[in-house]
Short mmCIF file of N, CA and C in Angstrom, two decimals:
data_model
loop_
_atom_site.label_atom_id
_atom_site.label_comp_id
_atom_site.label_asym_id
_atom_site.label_seq_id
_atom_site.Cartn_x
_atom_site.Cartn_y
_atom_site.Cartn_z
N MET A 1 7.08 9.51 9.66
CA MET A 1 5.89 9.49 10.49
C MET A 1 6.29 9.05 11.89
N ARG A 2 5.70 9.65 12.91
CA ARG A 2 6.02 9.35 14.30
C ARG A 2 5.19 8.16 14.80
N CYS A 3 5.84 7.22 15.46
CA CYS A 3 5.19 6.05 16.03
C CYS A 3 4.46 6.44 17.31
N ASN A 4 3.22 6.00 17.45
CA ASN A 4 2.44 6.27 18.67
C ASN A 4 2.96 5.49 19.87
N TRP A 5 3.75 4.44 19.65
CA TRP A 5 4.21 3.60 20.75
C TRP A 5 5.58 4.03 21.27
N CYS A 6 6.56 4.13 20.37
CA CYS A 6 7.92 4.46 20.83
C CYS A 6 8.28 5.92 20.55
N GLU A 7 7.43 6.61 19.81
CA GLU A 7 7.57 8.03 19.49
C GLU A 7 8.79 8.35 18.63
N LYS A 8 9.33 7.35 17.94
CA LYS A 8 10.43 7.60 17.01
C LYS A 8 9.84 7.88 15.63
N ASP A 9 10.58 8.57 14.80
CA ASP A 9 10.12 8.94 13.47
C ASP A 9 10.45 7.87 12.43
N GLU A 10 10.15 6.63 12.75
CA GLU A 10 10.47 5.53 11.85
C GLU A 10 9.25 4.71 11.49
N ALA A 11 8.06 5.30 11.59
CA ALA A 11 6.83 4.60 11.26
C ALA A 11 6.45 4.88 9.82
N LYS A 12 5.78 3.91 9.20
CA LYS A 12 5.31 4.09 7.83
C LYS A 12 3.93 3.45 7.67
N SER A 13 3.20 3.92 6.68
CA SER A 13 1.88 3.38 6.37
C SER A 13 2.02 2.06 5.62
N ILE A 14 1.21 1.09 6.03
CA ILE A 14 1.18 -0.23 5.38
C ILE A 14 -0.27 -0.69 5.30
N VAL A 15 -0.49 -1.86 4.74
CA VAL A 15 -1.76 -2.56 4.86
C VAL A 15 -1.45 -3.92 5.47
N CYS A 16 -2.35 -4.43 6.28
CA CYS A 16 -2.12 -5.70 6.94
C CYS A 16 -3.45 -6.41 7.20
N THR A 17 -3.38 -7.59 7.73
CA THR A 17 -4.56 -8.36 8.10
C THR A 17 -4.82 -8.16 9.58
N VAL A 18 -6.10 -7.88 9.91
CA VAL A 18 -6.49 -7.74 11.31
C VAL A 18 -7.66 -8.69 11.59
N TYR A 19 -7.87 -8.96 12.84
CA TYR A 19 -8.98 -9.82 13.27
C TYR A 19 -9.85 -8.98 14.19
N TRP A 20 -11.14 -8.89 13.87
CA TRP A 20 -12.02 -7.96 14.56
C TRP A 20 -13.24 -8.69 15.08
N GLU A 21 -13.54 -8.47 16.34
CA GLU A 21 -14.75 -9.04 16.93
C GLU A 21 -15.95 -8.21 16.47
N LEU A 22 -17.01 -8.90 16.04
CA LEU A 22 -18.21 -8.21 15.59
C LEU A 22 -18.95 -7.62 16.79
N PRO A 23 -19.76 -6.58 16.57
CA PRO A 23 -20.44 -5.91 17.69
C PRO A 23 -21.30 -6.84 18.55
N ASP A 24 -21.86 -7.90 17.95
CA ASP A 24 -22.70 -8.81 18.75
C ASP A 24 -21.86 -9.74 19.62
N GLY A 25 -20.55 -9.77 19.41
CA GLY A 25 -19.64 -10.58 20.22
C GLY A 25 -19.68 -12.06 19.93
N LEU A 26 -20.40 -12.48 18.90
CA LEU A 26 -20.56 -13.91 18.63
C LEU A 26 -19.44 -14.51 17.81
N ARG A 27 -18.72 -13.67 17.08
CA ARG A 27 -17.61 -14.19 16.27
C ARG A 27 -16.68 -13.04 15.89
N ALA A 28 -15.54 -13.43 15.36
CA ALA A 28 -14.58 -12.45 14.85
C ALA A 28 -14.39 -12.72 13.36
N ILE A 29 -13.97 -11.69 12.64
CA ILE A 29 -13.72 -11.84 11.21
C ILE A 29 -12.28 -11.41 10.91
N GLU A 30 -11.78 -11.90 9.79
CA GLU A 30 -10.47 -11.50 9.30
C GLU A 30 -10.70 -10.38 8.28
N ILE A 31 -10.01 -9.27 8.46
CA ILE A 31 -10.12 -8.15 7.53
C ILE A 31 -8.76 -7.96 6.87
N LEU A 32 -8.72 -8.26 5.58
CA LEU A 32 -7.48 -8.19 4.81
C LEU A 32 -7.24 -6.78 4.28
N ASP A 33 -6.00 -6.46 4.04
CA ASP A 33 -5.60 -5.18 3.43
C ASP A 33 -6.12 -3.97 4.19
N THR A 34 -6.03 -4.02 5.50
CA THR A 34 -6.49 -2.94 6.37
C THR A 34 -5.38 -1.90 6.54
N PRO A 35 -5.69 -0.61 6.37
CA PRO A 35 -4.67 0.42 6.58
C PRO A 35 -4.11 0.33 8.01
N ALA A 36 -2.79 0.47 8.10
CA ALA A 36 -2.13 0.36 9.40
C ALA A 36 -0.84 1.17 9.39
N ILE A 37 -0.21 1.19 10.54
CA ILE A 37 1.09 1.83 10.73
C ILE A 37 2.05 0.74 11.21
N HIS A 38 3.26 0.75 10.65
CA HIS A 38 4.31 -0.17 11.09
C HIS A 38 5.54 0.65 11.45
N CYS A 39 6.04 0.43 12.65
CA CYS A 39 7.24 1.15 13.10
C CYS A 39 8.47 0.28 12.88
N LEU A 40 9.42 0.83 12.14
CA LEU A 40 10.66 0.11 11.88
C LEU A 40 11.54 0.04 13.12
N SER A 41 11.34 0.94 14.08
CA SER A 41 12.17 0.98 15.28
C SER A 41 11.72 -0.05 16.31
N CYS A 42 10.44 -0.02 16.69
CA CYS A 42 9.95 -0.92 17.75
C CYS A 42 9.22 -2.15 17.20
N GLY A 43 8.90 -2.14 15.91
CA GLY A 43 8.24 -3.30 15.30
C GLY A 43 6.74 -3.35 15.47
N MET A 44 6.17 -2.37 16.13
CA MET A 44 4.73 -2.37 16.40
C MET A 44 3.94 -2.14 15.11
N GLU A 45 2.83 -2.87 14.95
CA GLU A 45 1.86 -2.65 13.88
C GLU A 45 0.54 -2.31 14.55
N TYR A 46 -0.09 -1.23 14.09
CA TYR A 46 -1.34 -0.82 14.72
C TYR A 46 -2.18 0.01 13.75
N GLN A 47 -3.45 0.12 14.07
CA GLN A 47 -4.36 0.98 13.31
C GLN A 47 -4.47 2.32 14.03
N THR A 48 -4.65 3.37 13.24
CA THR A 48 -4.85 4.69 13.83
C THR A 48 -6.24 4.74 14.47
N GLU A 49 -6.44 5.70 15.35
CA GLU A 49 -7.74 5.86 15.99
C GLU A 49 -8.84 6.11 14.95
N ASP A 50 -8.51 6.82 13.89
CA ASP A 50 -9.50 7.08 12.83
C ASP A 50 -9.95 5.80 12.15
N ILE A 51 -9.02 4.91 11.84
CA ILE A 51 -9.37 3.63 11.20
C ILE A 51 -10.17 2.77 12.16
N ILE A 52 -9.78 2.72 13.43
CA ILE A 52 -10.51 1.94 14.43
C ILE A 52 -11.95 2.44 14.53
N GLU A 53 -12.12 3.74 14.63
CA GLU A 53 -13.46 4.31 14.74
C GLU A 53 -14.28 4.03 13.48
N GLU A 54 -13.65 4.16 12.33
CA GLU A 54 -14.33 3.90 11.06
C GLU A 54 -14.79 2.44 10.97
N LEU A 55 -13.92 1.50 11.34
CA LEU A 55 -14.27 0.08 11.34
C LEU A 55 -15.40 -0.22 12.32
N GLU A 56 -15.26 0.26 13.54
CA GLU A 56 -16.28 -0.04 14.56
C GLU A 56 -17.63 0.57 14.19
N ASP A 57 -17.63 1.80 13.70
CA ASP A 57 -18.88 2.42 13.28
C ASP A 57 -19.52 1.65 12.13
N HIS A 58 -18.72 1.30 11.14
CA HIS A 58 -19.27 0.61 9.97
C HIS A 58 -19.84 -0.75 10.36
N LEU A 59 -19.14 -1.46 11.23
CA LEU A 59 -19.64 -2.77 11.66
C LEU A 59 -20.95 -2.66 12.45
N MET A 60 -21.17 -1.52 13.10
CA MET A 60 -22.44 -1.30 13.81
C MET A 60 -23.58 -1.00 12.85
N LEU A 61 -23.26 -0.54 11.64
CA LEU A 61 -24.27 -0.03 10.72
C LEU A 61 -24.61 -0.96 9.56
N ILE A 62 -23.96 -2.12 9.49
CA ILE A 62 -24.22 -3.04 8.38
C ILE A 62 -24.79 -4.35 8.90
N ASP A 63 -25.29 -5.15 7.98
CA ASP A 63 -25.78 -6.49 8.31
C ASP A 63 -24.58 -7.43 8.35
N THR A 64 -24.05 -7.68 9.54
CA THR A 64 -22.83 -8.48 9.68
C THR A 64 -23.04 -9.95 9.35
N GLU A 65 -24.29 -10.40 9.26
CA GLU A 65 -24.54 -11.79 8.89
C GLU A 65 -24.14 -12.06 7.45
N LYS A 66 -24.02 -11.02 6.64
CA LYS A 66 -23.64 -11.17 5.25
C LYS A 66 -22.13 -11.26 5.06
N ILE A 67 -21.38 -11.11 6.14
CA ILE A 67 -19.92 -11.18 6.08
C ILE A 67 -19.48 -12.60 6.39
N GLY A 68 -18.60 -13.14 5.55
CA GLY A 68 -18.04 -14.46 5.81
C GLY A 68 -16.95 -14.37 6.86
N LYS A 69 -16.09 -15.36 6.88
CA LYS A 69 -14.99 -15.38 7.85
C LYS A 69 -13.90 -14.37 7.50
N SER A 70 -13.81 -14.01 6.21
CA SER A 70 -12.75 -13.14 5.75
C SER A 70 -13.29 -12.17 4.70
N ILE A 71 -12.79 -10.93 4.73
CA ILE A 71 -13.22 -9.90 3.79
C ILE A 71 -12.12 -8.85 3.71
N THR A 72 -12.00 -8.19 2.56
CA THR A 72 -11.01 -7.12 2.49
C THR A 72 -11.60 -5.86 3.12
N TYR A 73 -10.72 -4.97 3.51
CA TYR A 73 -11.14 -3.70 4.09
C TYR A 73 -12.05 -2.93 3.12
N ASP A 74 -11.64 -2.86 1.86
CA ASP A 74 -12.43 -2.12 0.87
C ASP A 74 -13.80 -2.76 0.65
N GLN A 75 -13.85 -4.09 0.60
CA GLN A 75 -15.14 -4.77 0.44
C GLN A 75 -16.04 -4.50 1.65
N LEU A 76 -15.46 -4.56 2.84
CA LEU A 76 -16.22 -4.30 4.06
C LEU A 76 -16.79 -2.88 4.05
N MET A 77 -15.94 -1.92 3.73
CA MET A 77 -16.38 -0.53 3.77
C MET A 77 -17.37 -0.20 2.66
N SER A 78 -17.47 -1.04 1.65
CA SER A 78 -18.43 -0.79 0.57
C SER A 78 -19.79 -1.45 0.82
N LEU A 79 -19.90 -2.27 1.88
CA LEU A 79 -21.19 -2.88 2.19
C LEU A 79 -22.19 -1.79 2.59
N PRO A 80 -23.43 -1.90 2.11
CA PRO A 80 -24.42 -0.85 2.40
C PRO A 80 -24.77 -0.76 3.88
N LYS A 81 -24.92 0.48 4.34
CA LYS A 81 -25.28 0.75 5.73
C LYS A 81 -26.79 0.67 5.91
N LEU A 82 -27.21 0.18 7.07
CA LEU A 82 -28.63 0.12 7.40
C LEU A 82 -29.10 1.45 8.00
N LEU A 83 -28.19 2.21 8.60
CA LEU A 83 -28.47 3.53 9.16
C LEU A 83 -27.46 4.51 8.58
N LYS A 84 -27.76 5.79 8.64
CA LYS A 84 -26.85 6.81 8.10
C LYS A 84 -25.60 6.97 8.95
N ARG A 85 -25.72 6.83 10.27
CA ARG A 85 -24.57 7.01 11.16
C ARG A 85 -24.78 6.21 12.43
N ASN A 86 -23.74 6.12 13.23
CA ASN A 86 -23.78 5.43 14.50
C ASN A 86 -24.37 6.39 15.54
N TYR A 87 -25.62 6.19 15.89
CA TYR A 87 -26.30 7.08 16.82
C TYR A 87 -25.90 6.84 18.28
N PHE A 88 -25.03 5.83 18.51
CA PHE A 88 -24.56 5.55 19.86
C PHE A 88 -23.24 6.25 20.16
N ARG A 89 -22.65 6.92 19.16
CA ARG A 89 -21.42 7.67 19.36
C ARG A 89 -21.81 9.12 19.65
N PHE A 90 -21.53 9.58 20.85
CA PHE A 90 -22.03 10.88 21.31
C PHE A 90 -20.98 11.98 21.27
N ASN A 91 -19.89 11.79 20.53
CA ASN A 91 -18.87 12.84 20.49
C ASN A 91 -18.96 13.67 19.23
#
């Protein structure tokens, strides 16, 4: 897999812990076991644009008050949505 940062073919899929600010900006949460990319060449760990968009959209559509300080990615993504989609994304 090609790394988005150094463009070498030494990247691989992993899961990691990320810290994400909630849409209201009042706090951040720890999200465990989040899909990510790790490059063996440059050492960078990052989420793909698809995962970032999926996380941000889901956090806009759920009741974030029900989330504690820490949650797994799968638990987060299984929380029920209050709306069918993010109506603020115009693409």
